[in-house]
Amino acid sequence: MKNVHIVPHMHWDREWYFSTEESRILLVNNMEEILEMLESNPEYPHYVLDGQTAILEDYFAIKPENKDRVKKLVQEGRLIIGPWYTQTDEMVVGGESIVRNLLYGLKDCEEFGSPMMIGYLPDSFGQSSQMPQILNGFDIKYSIFWRGTSERHGTDKTEFYWETDEGSKVLVQLFPLGYAIGKYLPEDEEKLQERINKYFAVLDRGATTGNIILPNGHDQMPIQKNIFTIMEKLRKLYPDREFFLSRYENIFAELERNQELPTLTGEFLDGKYSRVHRSIYSTRMDIKAANTRIENKITNILEPLASLAYSLGFEYHHGLIEPIWKEIMKNHAHDSIGCCCSDKVHQEISNRFFLAEEKVDQLIHFYKRKIVDSMATETEQDRLCAFNLLPYEREDVMTASVISKLGSFKLVDENNAELEFEVLDQEIMDPGLIDRQIVHYGNYDPFIKYTIQLKDRIPAMGYKTYFVTESDTEVRSSESAVDQVETDFYKITVNPNGTLNIFDKKLNKRFSNILMLEDGGDDGDEYDFSPLPDEKLIYSDKAKADVNIKQNQFEAVITIRYSLTVPENLDDRKNLLANSSVDVQITVTVAHHKPIIKVAFDIDNHAKDHRLRALIPTGIASSFSVSDNQFGSITRHVIDEAMDIWEEEDWDERPDSIYPMLTYAGLSDKEYGVSLLTNSSREYEIVGEEYDTIAVTLFRSVGVLGKENMLRRPGRPSGIKLPTPDSQLLGRISLDFSLLIHSDSTLKANVARMAKEYLTPIHFYNKIPFNAMKLNNAEIKTPLSYSFLNEVQPGAVLSTLKKAEKEDRYVLRFYNATDEEISASFEARHAVEEAQLANLNEQPMKLLKVQNNTFGTRVRTNQVRTILF
Ligand SMILES: [Zn+2]
């Protein structure tokens, strides 16, 4: 007898081609029907709320009076909630974001009852290789998903173990036909049989036990009220099968008995049986870049800074930080961050990012101000404070603003040592902008806003203060115009077309034509890039660039401006017209003492239906690339062998090697490597005849949500055929990257650490006697310089430093992105009595040895570790 588990559920895309406002009305309607069915019908045992608590949050915002009804059903194990906060994407969303999605999702469940302990992501567009580790970090041992696998990964079965390199493991139940095969099951027996026959053939083939799942639900589908009638009919049609209403946990109980399940590793990004949309990573680059930037600000700046402040006696504002995470995690739902939505919904998403970023920026400002305002000084002298939020002392070239009425000033540290600095810019500032009370009392004397540059060593996970004092010598600048740049690491020249030639002095190697732009047609939709057949790509090789190079004692800045002529739209491109343009400004900034070359793109796009990429030739003919995913690295072939057979084998999408990254992508051989570090775009492809060039997508312009019969994706449209003019991305967009040339391989050089450093800039606070927003002085007195924590040896990449959600301890999370096991240990600059290894849910697991306030652990390749102290 075969068991058919019918699992009632609804897949809840909060927004997609419809807005959250629209779906919320349906939600209130559907929830009442679900609650009523469960309450009035003991034969209807379970209902799964899509594995996400945002549904509950949305519902209780409208119906808080129903909390007790929900609680009762959850505690009876009938309404099944959690574990996620939203149905997260796994490709362009960072590790901390996925961790918080479970952390806050599970936390939301607490007041109701036990959550579903299954990593349920039935619709996410591909599966990250690190998911088993993240799930295990929350004591979750099971996983359900649909998209991305094929027998190429090692089995044609739909049940298997999925392991990571560092040893985490989950038991997977695949949905080979998706989560919606049991949607709106018809009462008409012929139609029912016709549909079910097709499903059973596939499900039986993949099953390793006598149990299969028929998920009874669909996107925003209301509860199927006649399910008992349907089940009667199914029993009649298939007398050799047992049909019953069930929950997903029941299937895993059966699978656990099977000793012979295969074990798979790695990420699942195959578009053979399901669409994974390899290239969705670059849709609506404005939104994608905002996500990258804001994730980095929260984990790299805000949380460590709040922890510093907490260590000095200030409150850690969980109540302000959790809503920031929730704001961006609403956007991390697969359709939302995929940006395969209507223009209206993208406005809502952008607005959430706007709110999240404003909250982050203001809270960062508040914490810096609290610390600097409370310094134990004898004078009320103006001061400038530099914050380094990495656990090692760092020498850096830093740019800061100083606002003063002084016509000339010097910077003096607490030991009275004067620090040299450059003035990059000065502008007159109306005093009303600083505090309108100044003007109110009749003082109209302007302030001067100086942009200055300095170079110094800033303490590990701490800060250093400079006093701004009057000086007789005029503020100065050593800046001069030059023809080429020379730093400790590089000689850089600019070609007439705006590309760079970089000579690496240590490697004695020349890299030419760096940052050539490549423009091609995009006949795709919001889900997928799709090229025109036999298209001749346009390059910036003939561009005539305006180039300006300046260099001072600390760094060089190269400004490159040109206009790239391109066709206005797809038809014009087919007719080889050159009637539109993309205006490009590239600002390259190189400090003398560091190998990181910062590249900022400011683009004004006037054309439609195209994709613009920047090319970084490395001279390394490669068969694979290395980039990062959550808490580790991932190695991928530069070309998928299925490119030759995908049509023959009838794949759902062409397997181009267009891949996601989080903070870097690189090519290397044993001797050296070149990497792209990113604070914006998270999409790359390795191109060139020798596969020696990193192509980073700057943006894609498309005008429709879903299109049919695309070159890279034959068949039905994904989503719906809705025009989305905003996705043409006409207008301005800014994108930030860095380039890094290094010796050794990408992993040996620990490029992930360099990326983290690039993404954790030194922050400044300038205290002056005026501020429109008044604060009373705190009782706390803070030191003039401070260091909270120092790593004992370099190696691990810091993920974040925060305060634990539920106790008065710190959470320090870090990972090993190299290919060898490492030791990571940290010395706190205050008394540490106890340190414990914890899981990702911040629950202590094992006591660590603490000696001289120092504690640590071994970290395997691609392993993430959390220490509570
Ligand atoms: Zn979905």
Short mmCIF file of C-alpha atoms and ligand atoms in Angstrom, two decimals, residues 11-16 50 52 87 122-125 146-147 179 219-220 333-335, ligand 1:
data_model
loop_
_atom_site.label_atom_id
_atom_site.label_comp_id
_atom_site.label_asym_id
_atom_site.label_seq_id
_atom_site.Cartn_x
_atom_site.Cartn_y
_atom_site.Cartn_z
CA HIS A 11 2.24 29.50 -0.68
CA TRP A 12 2.25 33.09 0.38
CA ASP A 13 4.14 35.47 -1.87
CA ARG A 14 3.50 38.61 0.14
CA GLU A 15 3.95 40.59 -3.05
CA TRP A 16 4.78 39.85 -6.66
CA ASP A 50 4.05 28.49 4.28
CA GLN A 52 7.02 32.01 7.41
CA GLN A 87 10.47 32.93 2.19
CA PRO A 122 9.54 25.53 -1.73
CA ASP A 123 9.96 28.32 -4.27
CA SER A 124 13.44 29.84 -3.83
CA PHE A 125 15.36 30.13 -7.10
CA TRP A 146 11.87 22.40 -5.35
CA ARG A 147 14.23 24.25 -7.67
CA TYR A 179 4.62 22.90 -4.20
CA ASP A 219 0.11 30.88 -4.47
CA GLN A 220 -2.45 32.81 -2.39
CA ALA A 333 11.42 37.06 -0.09
CA HIS A 334 12.35 35.32 -3.37
CA ASP A 335 10.11 37.38 -5.67
ZN ZN B 1 6.80 32.13 -4.48
#
